[in-house]
């Protein structure tokens, strides 16, 4: 079972501190917003895809991790084809996939602890303004990154259980048990966090 999105390695991305990676991801996404040439966006997609694979994730595993989001983007592309011109639909799709691949590369090359520490530091100004507690934001992000692969693995287990019993695999049948089991885990985690006094409020 996959328990973390992080991939051990010594690639260039692994050696870059997390804060520059997060800032670079944000700058890349903003820059792509101003680009509407499909060829340039295709080059950006190839570059980010290569960067993602350089983390050592591998093509099959890399696709498996991104499959739900890629299917969502494909659905949005079909909708955009109906509402927009083919050029606009292509541009939007290429942008989304390029940003997705870079975000996946950053996630694969960064440990959860490093993510939490960086987000906590970046949120310090908001804490000084009294808007939130920085440590709580870092903890929330860490929990999301930790349990996204576990939820995906639980979905695969439910799908295999349905198939083994000869029950047609449908999302509508699995969504209920998946949500219930996830919420139960969330309650247990929240109780454990409060019992240890980790949250400030």
CSV table of C-alpha atoms in Angstrom, one decimal:
chain,number,residue,atom,x,y,z
A,1,UNK,CA,0.0,0.0,0.0
A,2,UNK,CA,1.3,3.4,-0.9
A,3,UNK,CA,1.7,5.4,2.3
A,4,UNK,CA,3.4,8.6,1.0
A,5,UNK,CA,3.6,10.6,-2.2
A,6,UNK,CA,7.3,11.2,-1.6
A,7,UNK,CA,9.8,9.3,-3.6
A,8,UNK,CA,13.3,8.8,-2.3
A,9,UNK,CA,16.0,10.0,-4.6
A,10,UNK,CA,18.9,12.4,-5.4
A,11,UNK,CA,17.5,14.3,-8.4
A,12,UNK,CA,17.8,18.0,-8.9
A,13,UNK,CA,14.4,18.6,-7.4
A,14,UNK,CA,15.2,16.5,-4.4
A,15,UNK,CA,18.2,18.8,-3.7
A,16,UNK,CA,16.3,22.1,-4.0
A,17,UNK,CA,14.8,23.4,-0.7
A,18,UNK,CA,11.0,23.2,-0.5
A,19,UNK,CA,10.3,27.0,-0.3
A,20,UNK,CA,12.0,27.8,-3.7
A,21,UNK,CA,10.1,24.8,-5.2
A,22,UNK,CA,6.7,26.2,-3.9
A,23,UNK,CA,7.5,29.7,-5.1
A,24,UNK,CA,8.7,28.3,-8.5
A,25,UNK,CA,5.4,26.3,-8.8
A,26,UNK,CA,3.4,29.4,-8.1
A,27,UNK,CA,5.4,31.5,-10.6
A,28,UNK,CA,5.2,28.8,-13.3
A,29,UNK,CA,1.4,28.6,-12.9
A,30,UNK,CA,1.1,32.4,-13.2
A,31,UNK,CA,3.4,32.5,-16.2
A,32,UNK,CA,1.4,29.9,-18.0
A,33,UNK,CA,-1.8,31.9,-17.5
A,34,UNK,CA,-0.4,34.5,-20.0
A,35,UNK,CA,0.7,31.8,-22.6
A,36,UNK,CA,-1.9,30.8,-25.2
A,37,UNK,CA,0.3,29.2,-27.9
A,38,UNK,CA,-0.2,25.4,-28.0
A,39,UNK,CA,3.3,24.7,-29.1
A,40,UNK,CA,4.8,26.6,-26.1
A,41,UNK,CA,2.4,24.9,-23.8
A,42,UNK,CA,3.3,21.5,-25.2
A,43,UNK,CA,7.0,22.2,-24.6
A,44,UNK,CA,6.2,23.2,-21.0
A,45,UNK,CA,4.2,20.0,-20.6
A,46,UNK,CA,7.0,17.9,-21.9
A,47,UNK,CA,9.5,19.7,-19.6
A,48,UNK,CA,7.4,19.3,-16.5
A,49,UNK,CA,6.7,15.6,-17.4
A,50,UNK,CA,10.4,15.0,-17.8
A,51,UNK,CA,11.0,16.7,-14.4
A,52,UNK,CA,8.3,14.5,-12.8
A,53,UNK,CA,9.9,11.3,-14.2
A,54,UNK,CA,13.4,12.5,-13.1
A,55,UNK,CA,12.2,12.1,-9.4
A,56,UNK,CA,12.3,8.4,-10.0
A,57,UNK,CA,8.6,7.8,-9.8
A,58,UNK,CA,8.5,5.8,-13.1
A,59,UNK,CA,5.9,6.0,-15.9
A,60,UNK,CA,3.4,3.3,-14.6
A,61,UNK,CA,3.5,4.5,-11.0
A,62,UNK,CA,3.5,8.2,-12.1
A,63,UNK,CA,0.4,7.6,-14.2
A,64,UNK,CA,-1.4,5.6,-11.5
A,65,UNK,CA,-0.9,8.5,-9.0
A,66,UNK,CA,-2.3,11.1,-11.4
A,67,UNK,CA,-5.0,9.0,-13.1
A,68,UNK,CA,-8.0,10.5,-11.1
A,69,UNK,CA,-6.9,14.0,-11.8
A,70,UNK,CA,-6.0,13.3,-15.4
A,71,UNK,CA,-9.5,11.8,-16.0
A,72,UNK,CA,-11.0,14.9,-14.4
A,73,UNK,CA,-9.0,17.1,-16.7
A,74,UNK,CA,-10.0,15.0,-19.7
A,75,UNK,CA,-13.7,15.5,-18.7
A,76,UNK,CA,-13.2,19.2,-18.4
A,77,UNK,CA,-11.5,19.2,-21.9
A,78,UNK,CA,-14.6,17.6,-23.4
A,79,UNK,CA,-16.9,20.2,-21.7
A,80,UNK,CA,-14.6,23.0,-22.9
A,81,UNK,CA,-14.9,21.6,-26.4
A,82,UNK,CA,-18.6,22.1,-26.3
A,83,UNK,CA,-18.5,25.6,-24.8
A,84,UNK,CA,-15.3,27.0,-26.3
A,85,UNK,CA,-13.3,26.9,-29.5
A,86,UNK,CA,-11.0,24.0,-30.1
A,87,UNK,CA,-8.0,26.3,-29.7
A,88,UNK,CA,-9.2,27.6,-26.3
A,89,UNK,CA,-10.0,24.1,-25.1
A,90,UNK,CA,-6.6,22.8,-26.1
A,91,UNK,CA,-4.8,25.7,-24.4
A,92,UNK,CA,-6.6,25.2,-21.1
A,93,UNK,CA,-6.0,21.5,-21.1
A,94,UNK,CA,-2.3,21.8,-21.8
A,95,UNK,CA,-2.0,24.4,-19.1
A,96,UNK,CA,-3.7,22.2,-16.5
A,97,UNK,CA,-1.7,19.1,-17.3
A,98,UNK,CA,1.6,21.1,-17.3
A,99,UNK,CA,0.9,22.6,-13.9
A,100,UNK,CA,-0.3,19.2,-12.6
A,101,UNK,CA,2.9,17.5,-13.6
A,102,UNK,CA,5.1,20.2,-12.0
A,103,UNK,CA,3.0,20.0,-8.8
A,104,UNK,CA,3.3,16.2,-8.8
A,105,UNK,CA,7.1,16.6,-9.3
A,106,UNK,CA,7.4,19.0,-6.3
A,107,UNK,CA,5.3,16.6,-4.2
A,108,UNK,CA,7.3,13.5,-5.1
A,109,UNK,CA,10.6,15.2,-4.3
A,110,UNK,CA,9.6,16.7,-0.9
A,111,UNK,CA,8.9,14.9,2.3
A,112,UNK,CA,5.7,15.7,4.3
A,113,UNK,CA,7.8,17.0,7.2
A,114,UNK,CA,9.5,19.5,4.9
A,115,UNK,CA,6.2,20.6,3.4
A,116,UNK,CA,4.8,21.2,6.9
A,117,UNK,CA,7.8,23.2,8.0
A,118,UNK,CA,7.8,25.4,4.9
A,119,UNK,CA,4.1,26.1,5.0
A,120,UNK,CA,4.2,26.8,8.7
A,121,UNK,CA,7.1,29.3,8.2
A,122,UNK,CA,5.2,31.0,5.2
A,123,UNK,CA,2.1,31.3,7.3
A,124,UNK,CA,3.9,33.1,10.2
A,125,UNK,CA,2.8,36.6,9.0
A,126,UNK,CA,-0.8,35.5,9.1
A,127,UNK,CA,-0.4,34.2,12.6
A,128,UNK,CA,1.1,37.6,13.6
A,129,UNK,CA,-2.0,39.3,12.2
A,130,UNK,CA,-4.1,36.9,14.4
A,131,UNK,CA,-5.8,35.3,11.4
A,132,UNK,CA,-4.7,31.7,12.1
A,133,UNK,CA,-2.1,29.6,13.8
A,134,UNK,CA,0.7,28.7,11.4
A,135,UNK,CA,1.3,25.3,12.9
A,136,UNK,CA,-2.3,24.3,12.4
A,137,UNK,CA,-2.1,25.1,8.7
A,138,UNK,CA,1.1,23.1,8.4
A,139,UNK,CA,-0.5,20.2,10.2
A,140,UNK,CA,-3.6,20.3,8.0
A,141,UNK,CA,-1.4,20.2,4.8
A,142,UNK,CA,0.6,17.3,6.2
A,143,UNK,CA,-2.5,15.3,7.0
A,144,UNK,CA,-3.8,15.9,3.5
A,145,UNK,CA,-0.6,14.8,1.8
A,146,UNK,CA,-0.4,11.8,4.1
A,147,UNK,CA,-3.9,10.4,3.6
A,148,UNK,CA,-4.5,11.2,-0.1
A,149,UNK,CA,-2.6,8.0,-1.2
A,150,UNK,CA,-4.2,6.0,1.6
A,151,UNK,CA,-7.7,7.0,0.4
A,152,UNK,CA,-6.7,6.1,-3.2
A,153,UNK,CA,-5.5,2.7,-1.9
A,154,UNK,CA,-8.7,2.2,0.0
A,155,UNK,CA,-10.7,2.9,-3.2
A,156,UNK,CA,-8.6,0.3,-5.1
A,157,UNK,CA,-9.2,-2.2,-2.3
A,158,UNK,CA,-13.0,-1.6,-2.5
A,159,UNK,CA,-12.9,-2.0,-6.2
A,160,UNK,CA,-11.1,-5.3,-6.0
A,161,UNK,CA,-13.5,-6.5,-3.3
A,162,UNK,CA,-16.5,-5.7,-5.5
A,163,UNK,CA,-14.9,-7.4,-8.5
A,164,UNK,CA,-14.1,-10.5,-6.4
A,165,UNK,CA,-17.7,-10.8,-5.4
A,166,UNK,CA,-19.0,-10.4,-9.0
A,167,UNK,CA,-20.5,-7.0,-8.2
A,168,UNK,CA,-20.3,-4.4,-11.0
A,169,UNK,CA,-17.7,-1.8,-10.1
A,170,UNK,CA,-19.5,1.5,-9.9
A,171,UNK,CA,-18.4,4.7,-8.2
A,172,UNK,CA,-21.9,5.2,-6.8
A,173,UNK,CA,-21.7,1.9,-4.9
A,174,UNK,CA,-18.2,2.6,-3.5
A,175,UNK,CA,-18.6,6.3,-2.6
A,176,UNK,CA,-20.6,5.7,0.5
A,177,UNK,CA,-18.3,3.1,2.2
A,178,UNK,CA,-15.3,5.2,1.1
A,179,UNK,CA,-16.6,8.4,2.7
A,180,UNK,CA,-17.7,6.6,5.9
A,181,UNK,CA,-14.4,4.9,6.5
A,182,UNK,CA,-12.5,8.1,5.7
A,183,UNK,CA,-14.6,10.2,8.1
A,184,UNK,CA,-14.1,7.5,10.8
A,185,UNK,CA,-10.3,7.8,10.3
A,186,UNK,CA,-10.6,11.6,10.4
A,187,UNK,CA,-12.4,11.4,13.8
A,188,UNK,CA,-9.8,9.1,15.3
A,189,UNK,CA,-7.0,11.3,14.0
A,190,UNK,CA,-8.6,14.4,15.4
A,191,UNK,CA,-9.1,12.8,18.8
A,192,UNK,CA,-5.4,11.7,18.8
A,193,UNK,CA,-4.3,15.2,17.9
A,194,UNK,CA,-6.4,16.8,20.7
A,195,UNK,CA,-5.3,14.1,23.2
A,196,UNK,CA,-1.7,15.0,22.6
A,197,UNK,CA,-2.4,18.8,22.7
A,198,UNK,CA,-0.8,19.3,19.2
A,199,UNK,CA,-3.4,21.9,18.1
A,200,UNK,CA,-3.2,25.3,19.7
A,201,UNK,CA,-7.0,25.8,19.4
